Tab-separated table of C-alpha atoms in Angstrom:
chain	number	residue	atom	x	y	z
A	1	UNK	CA	-53.255	6.801	-8.872
A	2	UNK	CA	-55.622	8.088	-6.876
A	3	UNK	CA	-58.334	8.555	-8.902
A	4	UNK	CA	-58.162	5.863	-10.803
A	5	UNK	CA	-61.189	3.142	-11.113
A	6	UNK	CA	-61.780	-0.850	-11.656
A	7	UNK	CA	-61.605	-1.584	-14.895
A	8	UNK	CA	-63.530	-3.264	-16.796
A	9	UNK	CA	-61.647	-6.384	-17.197
A	10	UNK	CA	-62.746	-9.375	-15.078
A	11	UNK	CA	-62.352	-11.312	-12.726
A	12	UNK	CA	-58.841	-12.061	-12.425
A	13	UNK	CA	-57.214	-9.534	-14.509
A	14	UNK	CA	-55.135	-7.434	-13.327
A	15	UNK	CA	-55.187	-2.940	-13.842
A	16	UNK	CA	-53.173	-1.058	-15.809
A	17	UNK	CA	-51.264	0.834	-14.337
A	18	UNK	CA	-48.537	3.524	-14.318
A	19	UNK	CA	-44.963	3.113	-14.269
A	20	UNK	CA	-44.531	4.266	-10.766
A	21	UNK	CA	-47.423	1.361	-10.277
A	22	UNK	CA	-50.367	3.212	-9.537
A	23	UNK	CA	-53.652	2.268	-11.820
A	24	UNK	CA	-54.306	4.214	-15.073
A	25	UNK	CA	-55.869	7.050	-15.111
A	26	UNK	CA	-60.105	7.667	-14.423
A	27	UNK	CA	-59.972	8.986	-18.492
A	28	UNK	CA	-59.449	5.231	-19.683
A	29	UNK	CA	-62.825	4.029	-17.651
A	30	UNK	CA	-64.827	4.638	-20.912
A	31	UNK	CA	-62.552	2.773	-23.379
A	32	UNK	CA	-61.857	-0.087	-20.736
A	33	UNK	CA	-65.732	-0.479	-20.688
A	34	UNK	CA	-66.484	-0.433	-23.903
A	35	UNK	CA	-64.103	-3.149	-24.694
A	36	UNK	CA	-66.635	-5.947	-23.101
A	37	UNK	CA	-66.504	-8.643	-25.374
A	38	UNK	CA	-62.738	-8.109	-25.395
A	39	UNK	CA	-62.514	-9.032	-21.513
A	40	UNK	CA	-59.183	-10.962	-20.082
A	41	UNK	CA	-57.666	-10.057	-24.397
A	42	UNK	CA	-54.580	-8.431	-23.635
A	43	UNK	CA	-51.745	-7.033	-25.771
A	44	UNK	CA	-48.794	-8.463	-25.038
A	45	UNK	CA	-45.196	-10.890	-25.529
A	46	UNK	CA	-43.973	-13.241	-23.785
A	47	UNK	CA	-40.410	-11.768	-23.957
A	48	UNK	CA	-41.183	-7.657	-25.678
A	49	UNK	CA	-37.589	-7.577	-27.849
A	50	UNK	CA	-36.032	-4.003	-27.599
A	51	UNK	CA	-37.355	-1.994	-31.219
A	52	UNK	CA	-34.392	-1.833	-33.394
A	53	UNK	CA	-32.247	1.443	-32.304
A	54	UNK	CA	-33.650	1.171	-28.577
A	55	UNK	CA	-30.789	-0.288	-26.224
A	56	UNK	CA	-32.402	-1.259	-23.173
A	57	UNK	CA	-29.039	-3.484	-21.406
A	58	UNK	CA	-28.120	-0.498	-19.692
A	59	UNK	CA	-31.765	1.107	-18.658
A	60	UNK	CA	-32.838	-0.498	-14.860
A	61	UNK	CA	-36.053	-2.508	-14.860
A	62	UNK	CA	-39.276	-0.482	-13.372
A	63	UNK	CA	-40.107	-2.635	-10.232
A	64	UNK	CA	-43.947	-3.803	-9.373
A	65	UNK	CA	-45.742	-6.993	-11.059
A	66	UNK	CA	-46.545	-6.124	-14.479
A	67	UNK	CA	-49.806	-5.075	-15.154
A	68	UNK	CA	-52.473	-5.964	-17.948
A	69	UNK	CA	-53.541	-3.534	-20.841
A	70	UNK	CA	-57.258	-4.111	-23.191
A	71	UNK	CA	-56.700	-4.635	-25.873
A	72	UNK	CA	-59.411	-2.047	-26.563
A	73	UNK	CA	-57.733	1.362	-27.514
A	74	UNK	CA	-54.218	0.381	-25.757
A	75	UNK	CA	-52.334	3.511	-27.195
A	76	UNK	CA	-55.603	5.379	-25.137
A	77	UNK	CA	-54.640	4.292	-22.232
A	78	UNK	CA	-50.751	4.056	-22.494
A	79	UNK	CA	-51.256	7.933	-22.870
A	80	UNK	CA	-53.152	8.720	-20.139
A	81	UNK	CA	-51.006	6.339	-18.136
A	82	UNK	CA	-48.257	8.313	-19.473
A	83	UNK	CA	-49.473	11.501	-19.146
A	84	UNK	CA	-50.330	10.708	-15.710
A	85	UNK	CA	-47.143	9.632	-14.423
A	86	UNK	CA	-45.395	13.058	-16.731
A	87	UNK	CA	-47.828	15.207	-14.160
A	88	UNK	CA	-46.756	13.135	-10.518
A	89	UNK	CA	-43.263	13.199	-11.371
A	90	UNK	CA	-42.779	9.256	-11.988
A	91	UNK	CA	-41.349	10.192	-15.061
A	92	UNK	CA	-38.358	12.223	-13.720
A	93	UNK	CA	-37.352	15.538	-15.670
A	94	UNK	CA	-33.919	14.305	-17.798
A	95	UNK	CA	-34.440	10.793	-18.056
A	96	UNK	CA	-34.123	8.736	-20.545
A	97	UNK	CA	-37.232	5.352	-21.252
A	98	UNK	CA	-37.181	3.494	-23.971
A	99	UNK	CA	-40.365	2.047	-25.663
A	100	UNK	CA	-39.302	-2.105	-25.151
A	101	UNK	CA	-38.574	-1.080	-20.959
A	102	UNK	CA	-42.167	0.964	-20.339
A	103	UNK	CA	-43.484	-1.814	-22.537
A	104	UNK	CA	-42.305	-4.903	-20.685
A	105	UNK	CA	-43.913	-2.655	-17.087
A	106	UNK	CA	-46.887	-2.230	-18.717
A	107	UNK	CA	-46.875	-5.750	-20.217
A	108	UNK	CA	-47.906	-4.812	-24.288
A	109	UNK	CA	-45.967	-4.508	-27.020
A	110	UNK	CA	-43.621	-1.600	-27.565
A	111	UNK	CA	-45.637	-0.418	-30.320
A	112	UNK	CA	-48.586	1.304	-28.207
A	113	UNK	CA	-46.013	2.801	-26.790
A	114	UNK	CA	-44.232	4.231	-28.623
A	115	UNK	CA	-47.112	6.024	-30.516
A	116	UNK	CA	-48.102	6.919	-27.183
A	117	UNK	CA	-44.721	8.827	-26.754
A	118	UNK	CA	-44.739	10.165	-30.227
A	119	UNK	CA	-47.770	11.955	-29.021
A	120	UNK	CA	-46.193	13.043	-26.024
A	121	UNK	CA	-43.580	14.636	-27.977
A	122	UNK	CA	-45.883	16.636	-30.346
A	123	UNK	CA	-47.345	17.613	-26.850
A	124	UNK	CA	-43.586	19.347	-25.688
A	125	UNK	CA	-43.459	16.372	-22.645
A	126	UNK	CA	-40.439	14.192	-24.238
A	127	UNK	CA	-38.428	14.981	-27.071
A	128	UNK	CA	-36.474	11.425	-28.949
A	129	UNK	CA	-33.369	10.847	-28.830
A	130	UNK	CA	-32.163	8.442	-31.231
A	131	UNK	CA	-31.630	4.738	-30.713
A	132	UNK	CA	-31.783	5.021	-27.019
A	133	UNK	CA	-35.557	6.192	-27.086
A	134	UNK	CA	-37.599	9.231	-25.084
A	135	UNK	CA	-36.487	11.858	-22.914
A	136	UNK	CA	-38.438	13.639	-20.093
A	137	UNK	CA	-37.912	17.865	-21.453
A	138	UNK	CA	-36.440	19.661	-18.472
A	139	UNK	CA	-38.682	22.674	-17.536
A	140	UNK	CA	-37.726	25.306	-15.359
A	141	UNK	CA	-39.539	28.252	-13.762
A	142	UNK	CA	-39.258	30.580	-16.638
A	143	UNK	CA	-41.121	28.352	-18.470
A	144	UNK	CA	-44.079	27.608	-16.266
A	145	UNK	CA	-44.126	31.679	-16.089
A	146	UNK	CA	-44.666	32.132	-19.890
A	147	UNK	CA	-47.358	29.319	-19.987
A	148	UNK	CA	-48.796	31.648	-17.038
A	149	UNK	CA	-47.891	34.253	-19.293
A	150	UNK	CA	-50.174	32.993	-22.304
A	151	UNK	CA	-52.758	31.303	-21.518
A	152	UNK	CA	-53.772	34.823	-19.250
A	153	UNK	CA	-53.532	36.289	-22.801
A	154	UNK	CA	-56.105	33.660	-24.749
A	155	UNK	CA	-58.433	33.235	-21.708
A	156	UNK	CA	-58.337	36.102	-20.091
A	157	UNK	CA	-60.098	38.080	-22.565
A	158	UNK	CA	-62.287	35.331	-23.901
A	159	UNK	CA	-62.950	35.204	-20.165
A	160	UNK	CA	-64.568	38.250	-19.372
A	161	UNK	CA	-66.310	38.782	-22.960
A	162	UNK	CA	-68.037	35.846	-21.846
A	163	UNK	CA	-68.638	37.221	-18.580
A	164	UNK	CA	-71.001	40.156	-20.147
A	165	UNK	CA	-72.926	37.785	-22.477
A	166	UNK	CA	-73.665	34.989	-21.262
A	167	UNK	CA	-76.554	34.211	-18.619
A	168	UNK	CA	-76.343	33.343	-15.158
A	169	UNK	CA	-78.288	29.992	-15.626
A	170	UNK	CA	-75.813	29.172	-18.201
A	171	UNK	CA	-72.296	29.268	-15.639
A	172	UNK	CA	-74.902	27.418	-13.111
A	173	UNK	CA	-74.950	24.753	-15.099
A	174	UNK	CA	-70.991	24.096	-14.599
A	175	UNK	CA	-71.591	24.005	-11.052
A	176	UNK	CA	-70.989	19.922	-11.454
A	177	UNK	CA	-67.042	20.703	-12.966
A	178	UNK	CA	-66.574	23.669	-10.215
A	179	UNK	CA	-67.161	21.364	-7.395
A	180	UNK	CA	-66.006	18.163	-8.906
A	181	UNK	CA	-62.094	19.908	-8.521
A	182	UNK	CA	-62.631	20.458	-5.144
A	183	UNK	CA	-63.153	17.125	-4.279
A	184	UNK	CA	-60.126	16.533	-6.388
A	185	UNK	CA	-57.921	18.493	-4.279
A	186	UNK	CA	-59.288	17.516	-1.235
A	187	UNK	CA	-57.502	13.640	-2.426
A	188	UNK	CA	-54.819	15.981	-3.246
A	189	UNK	CA	-53.954	13.508	-5.601
A	190	UNK	CA	-52.220	15.939	-8.407
A	191	UNK	CA	-53.312	13.827	-11.725
A	192	UNK	CA	-56.735	14.049	-10.577
A	193	UNK	CA	-56.769	17.432	-9.971
A	194	UNK	CA	-55.077	17.723	-13.505
A	195	UNK	CA	-57.890	16.364	-14.700
A	196	UNK	CA	-60.888	17.970	-13.194
A	197	UNK	CA	-59.092	21.594	-13.832
A	198	UNK	CA	-58.367	21.206	-17.180
A	199	UNK	CA	-62.346	20.001	-17.943
A	200	UNK	CA	-63.684	23.506	-15.748
A	201	UNK	CA	-61.358	25.318	-17.698
A	202	UNK	CA	-62.272	23.421	-20.960
A	203	UNK	CA	-66.348	24.120	-20.644
A	204	UNK	CA	-65.924	27.616	-19.439
A	205	UNK	CA	-64.127	28.244	-22.747
A	206	UNK	CA	-66.620	26.201	-24.487
A	207	UNK	CA	-69.072	28.759	-23.840
A	208	UNK	CA	-67.313	30.917	-26.754
A	209	UNK	CA	-67.944	28.375	-29.323
A	210	UNK	CA	-64.847	28.031	-30.748
A	211	UNK	CA	-63.725	24.473	-30.622
A	212	UNK	CA	-60.165	26.169	-32.095
A	213	UNK	CA	-59.979	28.364	-28.621
A	214	UNK	CA	-60.274	25.090	-26.155
A	215	UNK	CA	-57.859	23.104	-27.902
A	216	UNK	CA	-55.114	25.140	-27.889
A	217	UNK	CA	-55.702	26.538	-24.155
A	218	UNK	CA	-55.978	22.729	-23.608
A	219	UNK	CA	-52.663	22.017	-24.627
A	220	UNK	CA	-50.792	25.194	-23.184
A	221	UNK	CA	-52.987	24.250	-19.638
A	222	UNK	CA	-51.565	20.653	-19.985
A	223	UNK	CA	-48.169	22.050	-20.292
A	224	UNK	CA	-48.307	23.954	-17.442
A	225	UNK	CA	-49.243	20.883	-14.764
A	226	UNK	CA	-45.871	18.968	-15.741
A	227	UNK	CA	-43.591	19.412	-12.996
A	228	UNK	CA	-40.260	21.275	-13.265
A	229	UNK	CA	-36.704	20.458	-12.708
A	230	UNK	CA	-36.568	20.698	-9.363
A	231	UNK	CA	-40.002	18.579	-8.584
A	232	UNK	CA	-43.528	19.896	-8.251
A	233	UNK	CA	-44.672	22.950	-8.316
A	234	UNK	CA	-48.372	23.853	-6.393
A	235	UNK	CA	-48.489	19.808	-5.942
A	236	UNK	CA	-49.315	19.759	-1.952
A	237	UNK	CA	-53.105	19.719	-0.473
A	238	UNK	CA	-53.015	22.964	0.288
A	239	UNK	CA	-52.363	24.509	-3.146
A	240	UNK	CA	-54.729	22.321	-4.862
A	241	UNK	CA	-57.324	23.127	-2.041
A	242	UNK	CA	-56.689	27.280	-2.841
A	243	UNK	CA	-56.538	26.805	-6.375
A	244	UNK	CA	-60.027	24.863	-6.535
A	245	UNK	CA	-62.176	27.331	-3.916
A	246	UNK	CA	-60.597	29.951	-6.984
A	247	UNK	CA	-62.533	27.840	-9.316
A	248	UNK	CA	-65.585	28.214	-6.710
A	249	UNK	CA	-65.227	31.614	-6.595
A	250	UNK	CA	-65.438	32.293	-10.041
A	251	UNK	CA	-68.251	30.266	-11.445
A	252	UNK	CA	-70.235	32.176	-8.188
A	253	UNK	CA	-68.578	35.468	-9.349
A	254	UNK	CA	-69.830	34.674	-13.258
A	255	UNK	CA	-73.374	33.426	-12.246
A	256	UNK	CA	-74.004	36.797	-10.340
A	257	UNK	CA	-72.965	38.986	-13.103
A	258	UNK	CA	-70.205	40.662	-10.939
A	259	UNK	CA	-67.821	41.533	-13.387
A	260	UNK	CA	-65.068	43.484	-11.062
A	261	UNK	CA	-65.442	40.477	-9.062
A	262	UNK	CA	-64.653	37.679	-12.108
A	263	UNK	CA	-62.466	40.409	-13.802
A	264	UNK	CA	-60.410	40.201	-10.060
A	265	UNK	CA	-60.360	36.342	-9.834
A	266	UNK	CA	-59.423	35.997	-13.483
A	267	UNK	CA	-56.712	37.598	-13.598
A	268	UNK	CA	-55.739	36.718	-9.413
A	269	UNK	CA	-56.228	32.643	-11.037
A	270	UNK	CA	-53.258	33.269	-13.381
A	271	UNK	CA	-50.753	34.999	-11.833
A	272	UNK	CA	-50.571	32.539	-9.014
A	273	UNK	CA	-50.117	30.487	-12.205
A	274	UNK	CA	-46.552	31.707	-11.363
């Protein structure tokens, strides 16, 4: 994806990529750099056998060169890459993907792919298909609207309470995160924007001092970013730029202590998520 960065592998070592051939997203950067002592080591098989019960003979291979993935935090890097592929629609709703075939694409064994897919199943992104692999969950407009409603029920009251109690200088510390959403939106890459969007919202809610709240809200937020069956929603560059502009306006209102403006902005922000 456009937000991908250079990995920590030594010269000549290919970078990890998504199933569509793009590089592994930015959140894997720190993990890869921590693996300096393992540069060049990859977890891969010359031929990755199909796991027992997973039939791959009729599954079309994913085109493109096989990328290398650093041995350190392989599962985490694969999970990040698969999440990016979900946001961009490279992993298509309704399609079934087997761990061995995806493992071949990433140049790793099926095990870390299967572990990452199990995590995505817990998050509701995919479902297990016995003897075949994992199917990307089909989502409709109603589910997206329901997620937006639940997020609003959780986040709006918290934001209004924080607007009355948190001093302006604390809000001002979050300006870099708001500015990052603007830059991500300008890139036009939905995966880049999704990451910065979640980071901004999580930082706002973190001022409440409730880790459970942040975790639940972030999970709902991630689910709301997956595309619908008919294709990506609100993923056009203009939509991303407009959404990021709301972040900036909201933060400035919080800094200024303009409660009525804050109330209107947070209500509009979630209404636009439908």
